[in-house]
Each structure stands twice: as C-alpha cells, then as structure tokens.
XYZ file of C-alpha atoms in Angstrom:
585
model
C 0.080 0.028 0.039
C 1.517 3.434 -0.895
C 1.787 6.330 1.120
C -0.938 8.240 -0.353
C -3.646 5.597 0.137
C -2.298 5.219 3.977
C -3.004 8.877 4.385
C -6.427 8.731 2.756
C -7.368 5.745 4.983
C -5.999 7.557 8.064
C -8.050 10.801 7.259
C -11.180 8.786 6.858
C -10.602 6.766 10.255
C -10.508 10.149 11.946
C -13.603 11.404 10.381
C -15.409 8.454 11.828
C -14.353 9.412 15.548
C -14.749 13.053 15.179
C -18.336 13.070 13.303
C -20.936 10.232 14.285
C -23.316 12.083 12.164
C -21.419 11.198 9.182
C -20.394 7.782 10.347
C -22.190 5.739 7.580
C -20.743 7.690 4.926
C -17.317 7.527 6.322
C -17.469 3.800 6.705
C -18.523 3.488 3.138
C -15.544 5.597 2.170
C -12.995 3.417 4.281
C -14.588 0.426 2.569
C -14.031 1.946 -0.915
C -10.460 2.849 -0.071
C -9.665 -0.659 1.251
C -11.199 -1.975 -2.001
C -8.820 0.195 -3.945
C -5.871 -0.876 -2.108
C -6.853 -4.511 -2.536
C -7.417 -3.831 -6.199
C -3.940 -2.313 -6.418
C -2.277 -5.134 -4.746
C -3.873 -7.517 -7.166
C -3.111 -5.463 -10.170
C 0.644 -5.386 -9.007
C 0.500 -8.980 -8.628
C -0.535 -9.505 -12.289
C 1.898 -6.886 -13.512
C 4.736 -9.241 -12.029
C 3.303 -12.095 -13.873
C 3.249 -10.246 -17.130
C 6.760 -8.956 -16.564
C 7.917 -12.446 -15.952
C 6.296 -13.821 -18.953
C 7.714 -10.969 -21.093
C 11.188 -12.213 -20.008
C 10.718 -15.824 -21.063
C 12.943 -17.030 -23.958
C 12.664 -19.296 -26.761
C 15.489 -21.727 -27.426
C 16.475 -24.743 -29.579
C 15.470 -28.164 -28.208
C 19.047 -29.458 -29.018
C 22.280 -27.440 -28.510
C 24.298 -26.331 -31.269
C 21.358 -26.109 -33.591
C 21.146 -22.497 -34.692
C 23.490 -23.444 -37.454
C 21.970 -26.643 -38.809
C 22.235 -29.310 -41.472
C 18.943 -29.592 -43.558
C 18.369 -33.101 -42.828
C 18.182 -32.277 -39.020
C 16.283 -29.104 -38.616
C 15.975 -27.152 -35.344
C 13.061 -27.532 -33.066
C 12.048 -24.442 -30.988
C 10.739 -24.732 -27.369
C 10.423 -22.470 -24.362
C 13.595 -22.254 -22.109
C 11.478 -22.686 -19.102
C 8.330 -24.394 -19.971
C 7.048 -24.947 -16.522
C 7.233 -21.257 -15.602
C 5.524 -20.272 -18.950
C 2.624 -22.589 -18.015
C 2.435 -21.423 -14.510
C 2.170 -17.664 -15.797
C -0.901 -18.994 -17.955
C 0.426 -19.786 -21.410
C -1.416 -22.690 -22.619
C -0.011 -23.036 -25.979
C 0.630 -24.263 -28.553
C 3.437 -22.612 -30.479
C 3.170 -22.578 -34.306
C 6.579 -22.235 -36.141
C 6.367 -21.005 -39.645
C 9.602 -21.166 -41.727
C 10.694 -18.510 -44.184
C 13.774 -18.461 -46.468
C 15.912 -15.465 -47.416
C 13.489 -14.407 -50.055
C 10.566 -14.352 -47.420
C 8.972 -17.534 -49.220
C 7.156 -19.939 -46.832
C 8.417 -23.548 -46.490
C 6.961 -26.353 -44.393
C 10.497 -27.029 -43.194
C 13.824 -25.605 -44.095
C 15.012 -27.328 -47.257
C 17.726 -25.351 -48.794
C 21.025 -23.582 -47.675
C 20.847 -20.124 -46.270
C 19.140 -17.816 -44.011
C 16.090 -18.962 -42.417
C 13.638 -17.021 -40.272
C 11.338 -18.757 -37.753
C 8.133 -17.011 -37.199
C 6.631 -18.133 -33.852
C 2.957 -17.675 -33.107
C 0.900 -18.280 -30.125
C -1.591 -16.413 -27.412
C 0.047 -14.730 -24.561
C -1.637 -15.160 -20.984
C -3.480 -11.923 -21.379
C -5.138 -12.950 -24.644
C -3.073 -10.942 -26.979
C -1.221 -12.487 -29.951
C 2.350 -13.534 -29.384
C 4.945 -13.206 -32.114
C 8.486 -13.923 -31.788
C 11.052 -14.351 -34.700
C 14.557 -15.965 -34.858
C 17.316 -16.412 -37.291
C 18.762 -19.774 -38.315
C 21.390 -20.669 -40.893
C 21.923 -23.788 -43.012
C 25.503 -23.685 -44.711
C 25.982 -25.122 -48.007
C 27.884 -28.572 -48.210
C 31.656 -28.288 -47.850
C 31.522 -24.594 -47.022
C 33.948 -22.662 -45.117
C 32.919 -22.194 -41.520
C 34.069 -19.868 -38.731
C 36.423 -21.131 -36.164
C 37.211 -19.040 -33.063
C 40.903 -17.697 -32.783
C 43.161 -18.774 -30.253
C 42.738 -16.571 -27.014
C 45.791 -15.383 -25.109
C 45.367 -14.863 -21.328
C 46.989 -11.919 -19.624
C 47.084 -12.150 -16.008
C 47.095 -8.999 -13.555
C 50.492 -8.012 -11.831
C 49.683 -8.591 -8.198
C 52.913 -8.836 -6.119
C 53.088 -11.396 -3.295
C 49.676 -13.068 -4.433
C 49.892 -16.846 -4.368
C 46.562 -17.269 -6.205
C 47.891 -15.054 -9.156
C 50.991 -17.269 -9.180
C 48.933 -20.539 -9.377
C 46.999 -18.919 -12.174
C 49.934 -17.983 -13.964
C 51.474 -21.608 -13.600
C 48.093 -22.725 -15.421
C 48.064 -19.989 -17.974
C 48.260 -22.425 -20.989
C 45.313 -24.290 -19.694
C 43.397 -21.102 -18.998
C 44.129 -19.833 -22.547
C 42.949 -23.128 -23.927
C 39.693 -23.093 -21.774
C 38.914 -19.619 -23.076
C 39.299 -20.510 -26.615
C 37.173 -23.641 -26.160
C 34.438 -21.534 -24.397
C 34.273 -19.161 -27.160
C 33.893 -21.712 -29.822
C 31.201 -23.560 -27.808
C 29.376 -20.285 -26.956
C 29.531 -19.143 -30.481
C 28.128 -22.376 -31.986
C 25.433 -22.615 -29.366
C 24.236 -18.901 -29.626
C 21.527 -17.496 -31.862
C 24.241 -14.807 -32.701
C 26.099 -17.507 -34.601
C 23.329 -17.833 -37.247
C 22.957 -14.008 -37.329
C 26.643 -13.711 -38.202
C 26.783 -16.453 -40.637
C 23.738 -15.551 -42.671
C 24.885 -11.980 -42.613
C 28.372 -12.871 -43.860
C 27.096 -15.423 -46.643
C 24.753 -12.500 -47.908
C 27.243 -9.749 -47.838
C 29.368 -8.502 -50.778
C 33.186 -7.519 -50.632
C 33.451 -3.612 -49.869
C 36.986 -2.932 -50.454
C 36.860 -1.304 -46.943
C 35.772 -2.171 -43.478
C 31.920 -2.291 -43.163
C 30.122 0.787 -41.613
C 27.757 0.146 -38.643
C 24.826 0.307 -40.855
C 26.614 -2.449 -42.968
C 26.980 -4.750 -40.048
C 25.456 -8.323 -39.806
C 23.110 -7.243 -37.123
C 21.507 -4.642 -39.096
C 21.203 -6.944 -42.212
C 19.372 -9.212 -39.768
C 17.068 -6.533 -38.448
C 16.306 -5.488 -42.038
C 15.150 -8.994 -42.909
C 12.811 -9.475 -39.733
C 11.238 -6.033 -40.303
C 10.558 -7.027 -44.004
C 9.115 -10.250 -42.749
C 7.146 -8.622 -40.203
C 5.513 -6.129 -42.661
C 4.744 -9.026 -45.118
C 2.966 -11.334 -42.383
C 1.055 -8.406 -41.102
C -0.130 -7.497 -44.746
C 1.080 -3.787 -44.570
C 4.315 -3.866 -46.730
C 2.442 -1.835 -49.332
C 1.273 0.793 -46.820
C 4.801 2.171 -45.732
C 5.320 5.792 -46.416
C 8.868 7.394 -47.073
C 10.349 9.922 -44.661
C 11.553 12.765 -46.943
C 14.944 14.241 -46.676
C 15.732 17.733 -45.226
C 14.467 20.786 -47.202
C 17.027 23.117 -48.659
C 17.022 26.582 -47.028
C 17.056 29.767 -48.929
C 19.206 31.311 -46.102
C 21.496 29.047 -44.399
C 21.362 28.284 -40.756
C 24.225 28.729 -38.131
C 26.772 26.060 -38.373
C 29.688 25.581 -36.078
C 32.685 27.571 -37.134
C 35.812 29.150 -35.834
C 35.838 32.948 -35.028
C 36.716 35.403 -32.420
C 35.336 35.728 -29.003
C 34.109 39.340 -29.787
C 31.913 37.829 -32.724
C 30.413 35.082 -30.484
C 29.775 37.795 -27.710
C 32.082 36.193 -25.347
C 34.858 37.936 -23.095
C 38.363 37.397 -24.654
C 39.713 35.010 -22.045
C 36.656 32.743 -22.332
C 38.572 29.861 -23.967
C 41.577 30.024 -21.573
C 39.168 30.090 -18.380
C 36.930 27.277 -19.754
C 40.047 25.162 -20.431
C 41.759 25.785 -17.245
C 38.479 24.480 -15.485
C 38.536 21.284 -17.950
C 42.392 20.668 -17.250
C 41.786 20.812 -13.398
C 38.847 18.717 -13.878
C 40.737 15.800 -15.416
C 43.712 16.220 -13.111
C 41.373 15.898 -10.104
C 39.394 12.859 -11.387
C 41.576 11.125 -14.007
C 38.607 10.712 -16.309
C 39.200 11.979 -19.939
C 36.785 13.874 -21.962
C 36.203 16.274 -24.899
C 34.538 19.605 -24.460
C 32.956 21.783 -26.976
C 31.578 25.127 -26.109
C 30.193 27.519 -28.811
C 27.943 30.771 -29.097
C 26.133 32.050 -32.197
C 27.890 29.153 -33.983
C 31.433 30.417 -33.092
C 33.475 27.693 -31.503
C 34.787 29.076 -28.206
C 36.681 25.851 -27.372
C 36.802 22.342 -28.696
C 39.579 20.449 -26.876
C 40.339 17.093 -25.738
C 41.577 16.640 -21.938
C 43.174 13.857 -20.274
C 44.622 10.227 -21.321
C 42.793 7.031 -21.836
C 43.173 3.776 -19.946
C 46.656 3.000 -21.867
C 48.153 6.228 -20.873
C 47.709 7.904 -24.285
C 46.431 11.338 -24.766
C 42.807 11.337 -26.204
C 42.131 13.520 -29.274
C 38.884 15.328 -30.240
C 37.653 12.305 -32.168
C 37.154 10.457 -28.862
C 33.914 8.587 -29.445
C 31.716 7.934 -26.236
C 28.745 6.126 -25.158
C 26.235 9.073 -24.490
C 23.567 7.261 -22.384
C 20.392 9.003 -22.312
C 21.379 11.828 -24.647
C 20.467 9.226 -27.138
C 16.747 9.981 -26.108
C 17.161 13.485 -27.659
C 18.625 12.143 -30.899
C 15.621 9.744 -31.036
C 13.450 12.822 -30.507
C 14.970 14.660 -33.182
C 14.598 11.907 -35.613
C 10.861 11.454 -34.538
C 10.373 15.191 -35.107
C 10.714 14.844 -38.778
C 7.732 12.337 -38.635
C 5.867 15.046 -36.953
C 6.766 17.741 -39.292
C 5.979 15.782 -42.357
C 2.629 14.645 -40.720
C 3.499 10.956 -40.906
C 2.381 10.621 -36.964
C 1.125 13.140 -34.444
C 2.042 13.332 -30.982
C -1.352 12.411 -29.666
C -1.793 9.636 -31.850
C -2.234 6.201 -29.985
C 0.479 3.493 -30.778
C -2.338 1.577 -32.217
C -2.550 3.882 -35.101
C 0.660 2.190 -36.246
C 1.072 -1.162 -34.568
C -1.537 -3.443 -36.400
C -2.077 -5.823 -33.358
C -2.496 -3.055 -30.849
C -6.298 -2.493 -29.773
C -7.801 0.899 -30.981
C -9.274 3.264 -28.440
C -7.913 1.243 -25.624
C -6.939 3.237 -22.474
C -4.130 0.980 -21.702
C -2.292 2.003 -24.931
C -0.147 5.001 -24.606
C 0.317 7.857 -27.136
C 3.626 8.852 -28.572
C 3.661 12.135 -26.482
C 3.192 9.841 -23.268
C 6.060 7.654 -24.768
C 8.326 10.588 -24.879
C 7.234 12.549 -21.584
C 7.684 9.481 -19.543
C 3.919 8.829 -18.604
C 3.485 6.090 -20.882
C 2.995 3.673 -17.865
C 5.765 1.590 -18.962
C 9.144 1.000 -17.344
C 12.844 0.172 -17.683
C 15.530 0.682 -20.164
C 16.678 -1.454 -22.948
C 13.726 -3.805 -22.369
C 14.463 -7.135 -24.252
C 17.240 -5.343 -26.349
C 15.043 -2.218 -27.185
C 14.389 -1.373 -30.805
C 16.941 -3.637 -31.983
C 14.831 -6.541 -31.103
C 12.317 -7.148 -34.011
C 9.481 -8.131 -31.581
C 9.685 -5.450 -28.884
C 6.196 -4.055 -29.588
C 4.754 -7.486 -29.352
C 6.425 -8.156 -26.131
C 5.056 -4.984 -24.680
C 1.697 -5.948 -26.084
C 1.744 -9.121 -24.002
C 1.410 -7.028 -20.916
C -0.434 -4.141 -22.149
C -3.856 -5.046 -20.067
C -1.983 -4.017 -16.927
C -0.460 -0.751 -18.265
C -1.858 2.646 -16.901
C -0.717 5.642 -19.206
C -0.763 9.250 -17.772
C -1.181 7.913 -14.261
C 2.170 9.154 -12.966
C 5.604 10.229 -14.165
C 8.176 7.413 -14.381
C 11.519 7.962 -16.034
C 12.047 5.200 -18.638
C 13.262 4.432 -22.024
C 10.781 1.845 -23.265
C 8.504 4.605 -24.669
C 11.443 5.763 -26.779
C 12.052 2.284 -28.043
C 8.293 1.974 -29.083
C 8.403 5.373 -30.830
C 11.568 4.144 -32.849
C 9.761 0.842 -33.563
C 6.774 2.765 -34.852
C 9.135 4.786 -37.090
C 10.199 1.506 -38.552
C 6.621 0.343 -39.454
C 5.572 3.704 -40.809
C 8.553 3.683 -43.222
C 9.560 0.216 -43.657
C 13.268 1.062 -42.635
C 15.114 -0.173 -39.614
C 15.734 2.449 -37.158
C 19.336 2.217 -37.490
C 18.981 3.059 -41.255
C 16.708 6.017 -40.404
C 19.150 7.641 -37.901
C 21.903 7.194 -40.483
C 20.180 8.572 -43.529
C 18.018 11.213 -42.042
C 20.376 12.728 -39.320
C 23.906 11.275 -39.477
C 24.587 11.514 -43.214
C 23.055 14.862 -43.901
C 24.853 16.218 -40.914
C 28.319 14.735 -42.339
C 28.738 12.573 -39.098
C 31.320 9.829 -38.742
C 30.377 5.936 -38.522
C 27.930 6.324 -35.381
C 27.208 3.150 -33.720
C 23.556 2.930 -32.376
C 22.346 0.394 -29.703
C 18.897 0.919 -28.371
C 16.812 3.967 -28.975
C 16.748 5.378 -25.491
C 20.507 5.130 -24.412
C 22.662 3.218 -26.844
C 24.324 6.058 -29.266
C 27.991 6.619 -29.374
C 29.241 10.183 -30.368
C 32.110 12.356 -30.597
C 31.790 15.847 -28.961
C 31.788 17.373 -32.486
C 28.693 15.231 -33.518
C 26.871 16.225 -30.268
C 27.852 19.812 -30.969
C 26.354 19.803 -34.168
C 23.050 18.323 -32.892
C 22.975 20.870 -30.182
C 23.398 23.784 -32.761
C 20.726 22.058 -34.658
C 18.555 22.345 -31.485
C 19.810 26.004 -31.223
C 18.714 26.792 -34.669
C 15.285 25.147 -33.871
C 15.389 22.499 -36.453
C 17.899 23.424 -39.254
C 21.677 23.316 -39.757
C 23.516 24.918 -42.669
C 21.498 24.665 -46.005
C 19.183 21.931 -44.426
C 15.977 22.511 -42.654
C 14.822 19.130 -40.947
C 11.808 20.659 -39.431
C 9.932 23.874 -39.184
C 10.295 26.185 -36.266
C 6.604 25.546 -35.371
C 7.235 21.855 -35.105
C 10.482 22.430 -32.996
C 8.389 24.415 -30.503
C 6.278 21.204 -29.881
C 9.374 19.468 -28.706
C 9.829 22.218 -25.839
C 8.839 21.048 -22.247
C 5.407 21.736 -20.978
C 3.494 20.954 -17.872
C 2.315 17.383 -17.323
C -1.526 16.764 -16.479
C -1.559 13.490 -14.528
C -4.372 11.655 -13.445
C -2.951 11.078 -9.980
C -1.947 14.632 -9.611
C 1.039 15.559 -7.335
C 3.555 18.038 -8.035
C 3.358 19.764 -11.408
C 6.345 18.679 -13.591
C 7.446 19.835 -17.041
C 8.759 17.642 -19.729
C 9.569 17.835 -23.515
C 10.018 15.497 -26.370
C 13.615 14.184 -25.549
C 14.501 17.218 -23.545
C 14.083 19.034 -20.176
C 14.525 22.616 -19.071
C 17.790 23.566 -17.670
C 17.174 25.873 -14.811
C 20.550 26.101 -12.927
C 20.928 28.963 -10.340
C 23.864 31.247 -9.829
C 26.000 30.809 -6.861
C 24.274 32.788 -3.922
C 20.773 32.885 -5.591
C 17.703 32.156 -3.476
C 16.818 28.609 -3.843
C 14.021 27.867 -6.104
C 14.274 31.384 -7.556
C 12.360 31.943 -10.753
C 14.047 35.209 -11.298
C 16.028 35.301 -14.763
C 18.890 37.268 -13.067
C 19.362 34.384 -10.719
C 19.810 31.777 -13.600
C 23.119 30.990 -14.888
C 21.700 30.713 -18.463
C 18.185 32.002 -19.812
C 14.958 30.454 -19.000
C 14.767 29.154 -22.545
C 17.696 26.627 -21.872
C 17.212 22.777 -22.618
C 19.212 19.813 -21.757
C 19.563 16.133 -21.220
C 21.621 14.142 -18.870
C 23.516 11.037 -19.521
C 24.469 7.947 -16.950
C 27.770 8.170 -18.811
C 28.366 11.929 -17.543
C 28.065 13.407 -20.921
C 26.766 16.849 -21.183
C 24.228 18.244 -23.556
C 23.060 21.899 -22.846
C 21.556 24.611 -25.293
C 20.620 27.847 -24.449
C 18.041 29.127 -27.080
C 17.995 32.620 -26.266
C 21.559 33.359 -25.887
C 22.597 30.724 -28.576
C 25.013 28.906 -26.274
C 25.879 25.309 -26.785
C 27.830 23.219 -24.339
C 28.507 19.593 -24.828
C 31.004 16.960 -23.304
C 31.648 13.531 -24.588
C 33.132 11.225 -21.858
C 32.795 7.487 -21.005
C 32.323 7.826 -17.337
C 31.046 10.528 -15.159
C 33.908 10.129 -12.536
C 34.122 11.429 -8.859
C 32.735 14.946 -8.066
C 31.128 15.080 -11.595
C 28.422 17.313 -10.175
C 30.718 19.584 -8.667
C 32.868 20.116 -11.633
C 30.032 20.635 -14.191
C 28.687 23.133 -11.983
C 31.968 24.918 -12.113
C 32.146 24.575 -15.946
C 28.721 26.075 -16.068
C 29.456 28.835 -14.079
C 32.656 29.682 -15.682
C 30.939 29.745 -19.228
C 28.143 31.927 -17.805
C 30.612 34.342 -16.279
C 32.385 34.447 -19.924
C 29.351 35.699 -21.833
C 30.050 39.438 -22.792
C 26.351 40.558 -23.063
C 22.943 39.031 -22.997
C 21.457 39.861 -26.292
C 19.835 37.236 -27.956
C 20.567 36.451 -31.538
C 18.273 34.931 -33.998
C 19.495 31.927 -35.966
C-alpha cells in the first residue's frame, strides 16, 4: 500500500471518530479505499506475472542447432516451459519457416538464412509473435572457427593465487578458446553472423555500422513482419531535409567578440577542464560555442593506456540518445506521418484501438506511458519489442504518473520502422547522421545506446539552437520544433506539477548565492529558454536557445565529483558571456 492511500485511510478513520453524524458515509469511504488498495495489490501481482512472462525465452531443443544441417532442422521450445505454463500460457506454439526471399516452406529445405516466425497466444489474450534467425550452410562450405585466445594475468605482487593462475596460464588460454567456440556455436548470434556474412558482398573497406550483419538481420525481420501483417504496401517514405534559402548557423571558428564572449573565455574554460581531469583522472572532450562560433573544442586527459585522447574520442552518451531519437521523430511530426497525440495503435496493427491501456506517442516521450525500464528485451533492435510490450498491455496505465523510462522511446522508434519500412539504424543514418556529415555512429537501443564524438553532439546541439535546421538544411519547421519544448504534465494522480519535453528537459541552474527555487531570470546561469538532457555516462548536452550557447561534453564515465565540476564549468561559461543580447539563428 503506498503512502497516499495510507494517508487517505487515516483521514477517513479520524473522520469516523470526530463526526458520528457522518459515520455511515465515512465507513463507506473506508471500505471503498480498502477495496482500492486490494485492487492495486492484485493489479501489481498481475503486473509482476506479465513482466515475468515478457522475460521468457525461446531456444532450440537441442544444443548447437542455430546453424543446422538440412537433414536435421531445429526444434524451438520455451527455455522454462513450466514457468511459462504457471504464468498462464496454454500453447501451442506454431512455427512458420521463411527463406531469405521471404518464401514460406513447411520445413527448411535449402541452404542459407531461415527466419522462424513463432505464433501463439499470450496469457493476457493478445497475439504472441517472436522471430528468430537460423542458418544452414552449403555442403563443404567454409565455417567460422574462433581464434586462439591469449590470457593476460594482472600483476599482483605477493599473491599466491595469481602465481597459481600463471602456472596454469596455458590451460586457461585453452579453456577460454574452447568456451568461445562452444558459446558461438550454441548462440543465436552465430546464425545472425553466418547468414549476414553469406549474404554480404566485398566492400573493399571495413564495413560501416549500418552494413553490419546485425543490421542486415534487422532489415530481414522487419520486412518479414510487414509481409505477415499485410502492410508492406502501406509504408510511407520519410522525406529528406528541405533546402533553406538562407543557411542556418553552423559551428565554425571565429573571434570571442563575434560570439559575444569575453576575450579570455577559452582560457578560463580550458583551465577548468584541465583541473577537472587532473582531479578525477577521467578523460573527456569539451565543446562550447555561442552563435555558432566555437569558443573551445579540446580534448583533456589520457585514456586507459595512458595515451592522450583527441577530439575524435567517441563515447557512449547514455540517455542523450533519447534526444537524438526525439530529433529523428520530429521529422515524422513535421511531415505529418504521425502526431504526438496519436495512439501507438494507429501504427502497430495488433494493438487495440481506443484502448485506455495503450499510450500515445507524447506519453512515450514524456515518461507518462505507464511503461518502465531501459533497453527492455534489447530495445528497438529486438524485432518483436512492440509485441512483447503488447503481451502485458492489459495492466498498463498511461498518464497515471511520471516514471523515467526508455521503453517509450524504443516503441516510438519501432513505430518509425513500421511507418517507413526501414529499420531504425538506417533511419538515424539516412535522416540525421549522413545529412549532418557525421562519422560512423554506432547505435544500440533508441533510449541510451548511441556513441558520439563531442563534435557530433555539438552539431546536434546547434541543430537544437537553430530550432530544427543546420546549414543549408531544414529538418523541421520552427513551429514543429516548438512542439518539442517542455510543458506541464497533467497526470491523473496529481502530485507536483512537472514539465517535460520531447527528448529534452529545462535547464534551470541557479547562480551561486541565488535564493533556492528562484524564478527570477537574473538568478539563472543561463536563460529560462535553456534545454538539456542528462546522461548516465556523464556526457553533457545543454543548449541556451535565447543566448545561442551550446555546451557539450563527450566522456565515457562521469567520474568522482562530476556534479561539482560540471557546476564549475557552467558557471565559468556563464561568466564568460560578454552580453545577454539574444541572437536569431
């Protein structure tokens, strides 16, 4: 029982003792509150069961059969059949086999990629859909063998245990090699790798991230899903960015005077950054710009091999990925392919229409979808994510409360795939990264899986500062951009008023010595129109829309005293502003 309900019941009990005239009414209210509490407890029990079912896995009945001989095709079973049954799954599972050309066969009967499309009914009565990759090699074909692994043991003086390990170093190396071979053969990833390599053509260069076997596998399963849902002819293209008549601001070198910064701005910002690394030992790259003029773009510190990093240092940016996903989604808004207040059921064919348990896109982005977790079941890279969520949709409660989560972003990215018929990795690459001339950006899940350099983060931040444009390209209109800005939430359970945007929050950092919770503009380090997004990895993404200030930092770990040092950095930047005149991009 949560604290608000406890408080409500206590108040009602007091009312019984204080007013005999209202006793029947109070007793009825107490009974109602008790029923509510009982109902909530039962709902939570069912939620736990649904979550457990969502985590159940399908495997092969025999080991080492993800790569199989045609004479001995694999059989697919639940890893934990008893638990699945206890959770209410009554079966059966129906397995349909599709070759690389999406042609259905009763059983696999030719070499190459095979997709297994598994169908059933989940305990909540919704359709269950899972898809897996298998591979059957041609006769006498070359197969992958794991390389020999060398074992490097740590230097720990005086440790007898380490000495014993070192005496058995050859055995440990052989064990590691054998484990890699065994794991590869008995892993679904082995089929994904072998099928992808068999279908790939020589490039004459290292493959880019969008050319990886994982992305090829996701392309296959998305196309198969569209075919089996009968919607492959309903996809609509996302158009490329529009050409601007007048170029928007881009990051470029220039004088502090042109940027509206003090002459010593770079020296002071860099000094803080050097002291930050000296104190914590965590390397990073910082980029600060105003009005597009780069004030500093420098690398600070050394990596784990004691080598100085450079400005190309690529880092996992954690939840700043949410902002990137929002910027991609904003193009769908701008082109009318979806609307923020559309239900997910308008895109996902198996979701029930007009069902209160199904969130809207807005709720997915502002953390009121009712969903939870980050990277659930692999996030957007899982071809069946939206179905896994559907298998627990009956206990979902959108707009009841604010709960920070990445699952809504993953579902929004899955919806973008369905709308366009292109996998999310390709959409990021074709509609953000290539137009903005980025490097080879690895993308994991849609809520926290991106890896960027500070330069790339800086360009995205300037895109935000320009309200949807960069250079000659207009990705979205200024009117569409305004729809991304944080606004008050209106939750059914009430509570403190919060503001949340589409992949961004307000940055309301106070100046040192300012009264707590002050709303006065003069007490803020930056203008009231400053947006940001945080990151578990400690990366920074802050944009002052009024003053046209961009502050980004790429780092792989936050490190000790990160809050103290980031506050000092922001204060130094704010003090380096020579004037407060806003500039129009």
